[in-house]
Amino acid sequence: MKVGLFFGSFNPIHIGHLIIGNVMAEHADLDEVWYVVTPQNPLKKNNTLIHEFDRYDMVNLAVMDHPKFRVSDVEFHLPRPSFTIDTLTYIQEKFPKNKFVLIIGEDNLCQLPKWKNYNSILEYFELYVYPRPDSGDCELKNHKNVRFVEAPLLDISATYIRQSIKKNFSVKYMITQEVETFIKNKNLYR
């Protein structure tokens, strides 16, 4: 089985994440897309990060009706901060029959040299890259293990959604109804 791994804080998961996952599941050669909830990204400050279990629950709610989507809490059980190469290695060892592909945005592709052991990621895993606004140009775009997948150019951010919730603005259509209800019931991002 060929599985795309879509890592993220998902703070909260939004329509952009779901659209990208669906494009990868339906337009690329993937059998499944696994949303890997990251407890702590080493390149991001986590002062606005809500608890990982709440983010995991929101992702489950958002993807529950898609037959090709799964949610993974694998990084909850690994040392922190979470480094992608360590998680990829662990998952590949745990599921040796699967072929894993890393799904990343074009902006992250250009930042890849800042990642721990990024050369190993490029050597042992394919990267499926979706377009992002203002990504700029980088040498890695022509790497043999980098494949661009045509997808809508989306500029929806979790930061914008959190700020909107804090200001009591509607976030309808930016997140699923189930995620919105979860956020309201738990009084998150206030």
PDB file of C-alpha atoms in Angstrom:
ATOM      1  CA  MET A   1       0.000   0.000   0.000  1.00  0.00           C
ATOM      2  CA  LYS A   2       1.284   3.471  -0.869  1.00  0.00           C
ATOM      3  CA  VAL A   3       0.559   5.944   1.917  1.00  0.00           C
ATOM      4  CA  GLY A   4       0.975   9.704   1.929  1.00  0.00           C
ATOM      5  CA  LEU A   5       1.977  11.128   5.301  1.00  0.00           C
ATOM      6  CA  PHE A   6       0.636  14.625   5.905  1.00  0.00           C
ATOM      7  CA  PHE A   7       2.322  16.029   9.025  1.00  0.00           C
ATOM      8  CA  GLY A   8       1.008  19.052  10.870  1.00  0.00           C
ATOM      9  CA  SER A   9       0.050  20.716  14.107  1.00  0.00           C
ATOM     10  CA  PHE A  10      -3.519  20.965  12.792  1.00  0.00           C
ATOM     11  CA  ASN A  11      -4.209  23.781  15.220  1.00  0.00           C
ATOM     12  CA  PRO A  12      -7.004  23.509  14.065  1.00  0.00           C
ATOM     13  CA  ILE A  13      -7.374  21.300  11.001  1.00  0.00           C
ATOM     14  CA  HIS A  14      -9.124  23.294   8.281  1.00  0.00           C
ATOM     15  CA  ILE A  15     -10.621  22.940   4.833  1.00  0.00           C
ATOM     16  CA  GLY A  16      -7.246  23.590   3.185  1.00  0.00           C
ATOM     17  CA  HIS A  17      -5.769  20.516   4.889  1.00  0.00           C
ATOM     18  CA  LEU A  18      -8.754  18.430   3.806  1.00  0.00           C
ATOM     19  CA  ILE A  19      -8.658  19.639   0.198  1.00  0.00           C
ATOM     20  CA  ILE A  20      -4.926  18.885  -0.092  1.00  0.00           C
ATOM     21  CA  GLY A  21      -5.434  15.443   1.453  1.00  0.00           C
ATOM     22  CA  ASN A  22      -8.274  14.718  -0.950  1.00  0.00           C
ATOM     23  CA  VAL A  23      -6.266  15.854  -3.984  1.00  0.00           C
ATOM     24  CA  MET A  24      -3.393  13.599  -2.913  1.00  0.00           C
ATOM     25  CA  ALA A  25      -5.736  10.653  -2.282  1.00  0.00           C
ATOM     26  CA  GLU A  26      -7.682  11.045  -5.518  1.00  0.00           C
ATOM     27  CA  HIS A  27      -5.272  12.584  -8.069  1.00  0.00           C
ATOM     28  CA  ALA A  28      -1.958  11.027  -7.043  1.00  0.00           C
ATOM     29  CA  ASP A  29      -1.178   7.321  -6.828  1.00  0.00           C
ATOM     30  CA  LEU A  30      -1.797   7.016  -3.077  1.00  0.00           C
ATOM     31  CA  ASP A  31      -3.984   4.373  -1.485  1.00  0.00           C
ATOM     32  CA  GLU A  32      -4.374   6.357   1.741  1.00  0.00           C
ATOM     33  CA  VAL A  33      -3.438   9.660   3.343  1.00  0.00           C
ATOM     34  CA  TRP A  34      -2.473   9.602   7.012  1.00  0.00           C
ATOM     35  CA  TYR A  35      -2.751  12.862   8.933  1.00  0.00           C
ATOM     36  CA  VAL A  36       0.126  12.725  11.425  1.00  0.00           C
ATOM     37  CA  VAL A  37      -0.636  15.057  14.328  1.00  0.00           C
ATOM     38  CA  THR A  38       2.584  16.648  15.533  1.00  0.00           C
ATOM     39  CA  PRO A  39       2.710  17.434  19.263  1.00  0.00           C
ATOM     40  CA  GLN A  40       5.646  19.848  18.934  1.00  0.00           C
ATOM     41  CA  ASN A  41       7.207  21.144  15.732  1.00  0.00           C
ATOM     42  CA  PRO A  42      10.877  21.994  16.365  1.00  0.00           C
ATOM     43  CA  LEU A  43      10.707  24.927  13.911  1.00  0.00           C
ATOM     44  CA  LYS A  44       7.599  26.573  15.414  1.00  0.00           C
ATOM     45  CA  LYS A  45       6.844  28.288  18.676  1.00  0.00           C
ATOM     46  CA  ASN A  46       4.014  26.501  20.413  1.00  0.00           C
ATOM     47  CA  ASN A  47       2.605  29.289  22.572  1.00  0.00           C
ATOM     48  CA  THR A  48      -0.790  29.048  20.819  1.00  0.00           C
ATOM     49  CA  LEU A  49      -0.805  25.277  20.521  1.00  0.00           C
ATOM     50  CA  ILE A  50      -3.739  23.605  22.222  1.00  0.00           C
ATOM     51  CA  HIS A  51      -3.346  20.153  23.744  1.00  0.00           C
ATOM     52  CA  GLU A  52      -2.333  17.430  21.293  1.00  0.00           C
ATOM     53  CA  PHE A  53      -5.291  15.205  22.226  1.00  0.00           C
ATOM     54  CA  ASP A  54      -7.735  17.992  21.337  1.00  0.00           C
ATOM     55  CA  ARG A  55      -5.996  18.473  17.988  1.00  0.00           C
ATOM     56  CA  TYR A  56      -6.014  14.713  17.399  1.00  0.00           C
ATOM     57  CA  ASP A  57      -9.748  14.564  18.181  1.00  0.00           C
ATOM     58  CA  MET A  58     -10.443  17.446  15.783  1.00  0.00           C
ATOM     59  CA  VAL A  59      -8.557  15.716  12.969  1.00  0.00           C
ATOM     60  CA  ASN A  60     -10.531  12.527  13.613  1.00  0.00           C
ATOM     61  CA  LEU A  61     -13.779  14.482  13.417  1.00  0.00           C
ATOM     62  CA  ALA A  62     -12.701  16.222  10.210  1.00  0.00           C
ATOM     63  CA  VAL A  63     -11.639  13.083   8.316  1.00  0.00           C
ATOM     64  CA  MET A  64     -14.039  10.453   9.666  1.00  0.00           C
ATOM     65  CA  ASP A  65     -16.189  10.259   6.531  1.00  0.00           C
ATOM     66  CA  HIS A  66     -13.346   9.907   3.982  1.00  0.00           C
ATOM     67  CA  PRO A  67     -12.538   6.255   3.177  1.00  0.00           C
ATOM     68  CA  LYS A  68      -8.890   6.985   2.293  1.00  0.00           C
ATOM     69  CA  PHE A  69      -8.051   9.180   5.309  1.00  0.00           C
ATOM     70  CA  ARG A  70      -6.529   7.981   8.585  1.00  0.00           C
ATOM     71  CA  VAL A  71      -5.226   9.818  11.646  1.00  0.00           C
ATOM     72  CA  SER A  72      -1.972   8.957  13.389  1.00  0.00           C
ATOM     73  CA  ASP A  73      -0.769   9.833  16.871  1.00  0.00           C
ATOM     74  CA  VAL A  74       2.598   8.123  16.303  1.00  0.00           C
ATOM     75  CA  GLU A  75       4.551  11.238  17.298  1.00  0.00           C
ATOM     76  CA  PHE A  76       2.809  11.319  20.690  1.00  0.00           C
ATOM     77  CA  HIS A  77       4.890   8.238  21.557  1.00  0.00           C
ATOM     78  CA  LEU A  78       8.243   9.432  20.205  1.00  0.00           C
ATOM     79  CA  PRO A  79      10.833  11.786  21.763  1.00  0.00           C
ATOM     80  CA  ARG A  80      10.089  15.503  21.516  1.00  0.00           C
ATOM     81  CA  PRO A  81      10.446  17.701  19.651  1.00  0.00           C
ATOM     82  CA  SER A  82       9.287  15.602  16.712  1.00  0.00           C
ATOM     83  CA  PHE A  83      11.731  15.322  13.832  1.00  0.00           C
ATOM     84  CA  THR A  84      10.275  14.116  10.539  1.00  0.00           C
ATOM     85  CA  ILE A  85      13.172  11.785   9.712  1.00  0.00           C
ATOM     86  CA  ASP A  86      12.764   9.972  13.050  1.00  0.00           C
ATOM     87  CA  THR A  87       9.034   9.552  12.538  1.00  0.00           C
ATOM     88  CA  LEU A  88       9.469   8.383   8.940  1.00  0.00           C
ATOM     89  CA  THR A  89      12.060   5.818  10.021  1.00  0.00           C
ATOM     90  CA  TYR A  90       9.850   4.572  12.853  1.00  0.00           C
ATOM     91  CA  ILE A  91       6.733   4.292  10.671  1.00  0.00           C
ATOM     92  CA  GLN A  92       8.620   2.509   7.888  1.00  0.00           C
ATOM     93  CA  GLU A  93       9.974  -0.024  10.398  1.00  0.00           C
ATOM     94  CA  LYS A  94       6.528  -0.512  11.968  1.00  0.00           C
ATOM     95  CA  PHE A  95       4.789  -0.976   8.585  1.00  0.00           C
ATOM     96  CA  PRO A  96       7.481  -2.517   6.338  1.00  0.00           C
ATOM     97  CA  LYS A  97       5.012  -3.594   3.634  1.00  0.00           C
ATOM     98  CA  ASN A  98       3.844  -0.016   3.027  1.00  0.00           C
ATOM     99  CA  LYS A  99       5.600   2.538   0.861  1.00  0.00           C
ATOM    100  CA  PHE A 100       5.476   5.953   2.519  1.00  0.00           C
ATOM    101  CA  VAL A 101       5.500   9.320   0.774  1.00  0.00           C
ATOM    102  CA  LEU A 102       5.884  12.679   2.510  1.00  0.00           C
ATOM    103  CA  ILE A 103       3.235  15.267   1.580  1.00  0.00           C
ATOM    104  CA  ILE A 104       4.493  18.837   1.989  1.00  0.00           C
ATOM    105  CA  GLY A 105       3.747  22.313   0.758  1.00  0.00           C
ATOM    106  CA  GLU A 106       6.025  24.028  -1.716  1.00  0.00           C
ATOM    107  CA  ASP A 107       7.010  26.521   1.005  1.00  0.00           C
ATOM    108  CA  ASN A 108       8.242  23.653   3.219  1.00  0.00           C
ATOM    109  CA  LEU A 109      10.181  22.133   0.340  1.00  0.00           C
ATOM    110  CA  CYS A 110      12.273  25.296   0.196  1.00  0.00           C
ATOM    111  CA  GLN A 111      12.792  25.093   3.988  1.00  0.00           C
ATOM    112  CA  LEU A 112      13.753  21.400   3.893  1.00  0.00           C
ATOM    113  CA  PRO A 113      17.519  22.039   4.268  1.00  0.00           C
ATOM    114  CA  LYS A 114      16.740  23.332   7.798  1.00  0.00           C
ATOM    115  CA  TRP A 115      15.243  19.944   8.767  1.00  0.00           C
ATOM    116  CA  LYS A 116      17.199  17.308  10.665  1.00  0.00           C
ATOM    117  CA  ASN A 117      18.855  14.841   8.244  1.00  0.00           C
ATOM    118  CA  TYR A 118      16.949  16.279   5.292  1.00  0.00           C
ATOM    119  CA  ASN A 119      19.276  14.484   2.857  1.00  0.00           C
ATOM    120  CA  SER A 120      18.115  11.145   4.258  1.00  0.00           C
ATOM    121  CA  ILE A 121      14.482  12.159   3.772  1.00  0.00           C
ATOM    122  CA  LEU A 122      15.221  12.998   0.132  1.00  0.00           C
ATOM    123  CA  GLU A 123      17.210   9.817  -0.389  1.00  0.00           C
ATOM    124  CA  TYR A 124      14.791   7.288   1.103  1.00  0.00           C
ATOM    125  CA  PHE A 125      11.350   8.856   0.612  1.00  0.00           C
ATOM    126  CA  GLU A 126       9.423  10.467  -2.204  1.00  0.00           C
ATOM    127  CA  LEU A 127       8.028  13.933  -1.545  1.00  0.00           C
ATOM    128  CA  TYR A 128       4.671  14.903  -3.027  1.00  0.00           C
ATOM    129  CA  VAL A 129       4.551  18.668  -3.104  1.00  0.00           C
ATOM    130  CA  TYR A 130       1.474  20.862  -3.387  1.00  0.00           C
ATOM    131  CA  PRO A 131       1.652  24.536  -4.456  1.00  0.00           C
ATOM    132  CA  ARG A 132       1.699  27.320  -1.867  1.00  0.00           C
ATOM    133  CA  PRO A 133       1.459  31.076  -2.405  1.00  0.00           C
ATOM    134  CA  ASP A 134       4.735  33.028  -2.494  1.00  0.00           C
ATOM    135  CA  SER A 135       6.938  29.945  -2.186  1.00  0.00           C
ATOM    136  CA  GLY A 136       9.827  31.321  -4.151  1.00  0.00           C
ATOM    137  CA  ASP A 137      12.342  29.240  -6.019  1.00  0.00           C
ATOM    138  CA  CYS A 138      14.593  26.550  -4.573  1.00  0.00           C
ATOM    139  CA  GLU A 139      17.000  23.971  -5.926  1.00  0.00           C
ATOM    140  CA  LEU A 140      15.103  21.014  -4.470  1.00  0.00           C
ATOM    141  CA  LYS A 141      12.240  21.462  -6.944  1.00  0.00           C
ATOM    142  CA  ASN A 142      14.242  19.437  -9.482  1.00  0.00           C
ATOM    143  CA  HIS A 143      15.265  16.619  -7.131  1.00  0.00           C
ATOM    144  CA  LYS A 144      14.544  13.117  -8.490  1.00  0.00           C
ATOM    145  CA  ASN A 145      12.365  12.203  -5.466  1.00  0.00           C
ATOM    146  CA  VAL A 146      10.275  15.385  -5.581  1.00  0.00           C
ATOM    147  CA  ARG A 147       6.975  15.211  -7.418  1.00  0.00           C
ATOM    148  CA  PHE A 148       4.649  18.183  -7.783  1.00  0.00           C
ATOM    149  CA  VAL A 149       0.954  17.407  -7.610  1.00  0.00           C
ATOM    150  CA  GLU A 150      -1.399  19.906  -9.143  1.00  0.00           C
ATOM    151  CA  ALA A 151      -3.731  21.199  -6.455  1.00  0.00           C
ATOM    152  CA  PRO A 152      -5.735  24.353  -5.766  1.00  0.00           C
ATOM    153  CA  LEU A 153      -3.611  27.221  -4.506  1.00  0.00           C
ATOM    154  CA  LEU A 154      -4.996  27.735  -1.010  1.00  0.00           C
ATOM    155  CA  ASP A 155      -4.115  30.467   1.436  1.00  0.00           C
ATOM    156  CA  ILE A 156      -6.147  29.422   4.470  1.00  0.00           C
ATOM    157  CA  SER A 157      -4.228  29.525   7.725  1.00  0.00           C
ATOM    158  CA  ALA A 158      -4.889  28.081  11.146  1.00  0.00           C
ATOM    159  CA  THR A 159      -3.548  31.356  12.577  1.00  0.00           C
ATOM    160  CA  TYR A 160      -6.293  33.312  10.795  1.00  0.00           C
ATOM    161  CA  ILE A 161      -8.909  30.852  12.034  1.00  0.00           C
ATOM    162  CA  ARG A 162      -7.665  31.095  15.645  1.00  0.00           C
ATOM    163  CA  GLN A 163      -7.678  34.893  15.470  1.00  0.00           C
ATOM    164  CA  SER A 164     -11.193  34.885  14.027  1.00  0.00           C
ATOM    165  CA  ILE A 165     -12.465  32.619  16.808  1.00  0.00           C
ATOM    166  CA  LYS A 166     -10.820  34.818  19.437  1.00  0.00           C
ATOM    167  CA  LYS A 167     -12.595  37.869  17.963  1.00  0.00           C
ATOM    168  CA  ASN A 168     -15.885  35.961  17.840  1.00  0.00           C
ATOM    169  CA  PHE A 169     -16.003  36.016  14.027  1.00  0.00           C
ATOM    170  CA  SER A 170     -17.549  33.186  12.040  1.00  0.00           C
ATOM    171  CA  VAL A 171     -15.211  30.471  10.745  1.00  0.00           C
ATOM    172  CA  LYS A 172     -17.958  28.740   8.790  1.00  0.00           C
ATOM    173  CA  TYR A 173     -16.653  27.018   5.624  1.00  0.00           C
ATOM    174  CA  MET A 174     -13.036  27.259   6.848  1.00  0.00           C
ATOM    175  CA  ILE A 175     -13.417  24.264   9.183  1.00  0.00           C
ATOM    176  CA  THR A 176     -15.912  21.424   9.202  1.00  0.00           C
ATOM    177  CA  GLN A 177     -19.093  21.749  11.236  1.00  0.00           C
ATOM    178  CA  GLU A 178     -17.923  18.920  13.517  1.00  0.00           C
ATOM    179  CA  VAL A 179     -14.635  20.699  14.251  1.00  0.00           C
ATOM    180  CA  GLU A 180     -16.436  23.999  14.827  1.00  0.00           C
ATOM    181  CA  THR A 181     -18.815  22.335  17.305  1.00  0.00           C
ATOM    182  CA  PHE A 182     -15.860  20.679  19.087  1.00  0.00           C
ATOM    183  CA  ILE A 183     -14.071  24.052  19.392  1.00  0.00           C
ATOM    184  CA  LYS A 184     -17.209  25.754  20.742  1.00  0.00           C
ATOM    185  CA  ASN A 185     -17.981  22.957  23.214  1.00  0.00           C
ATOM    186  CA  LYS A 186     -14.436  22.998  24.604  1.00  0.00           C
ATOM    187  CA  ASN A 187     -14.148  26.802  24.421  1.00  0.00           C
ATOM    188  CA  LEU A 188     -10.869  26.571  22.509  1.00  0.00           C
ATOM    189  CA  TYR A 189      -8.861  29.495  21.069  1.00  0.00           C
ATOM    190  CA  ARG A 190     -10.666  32.091  23.206  1.00  0.00           C
TER     191      ARG A 190
END
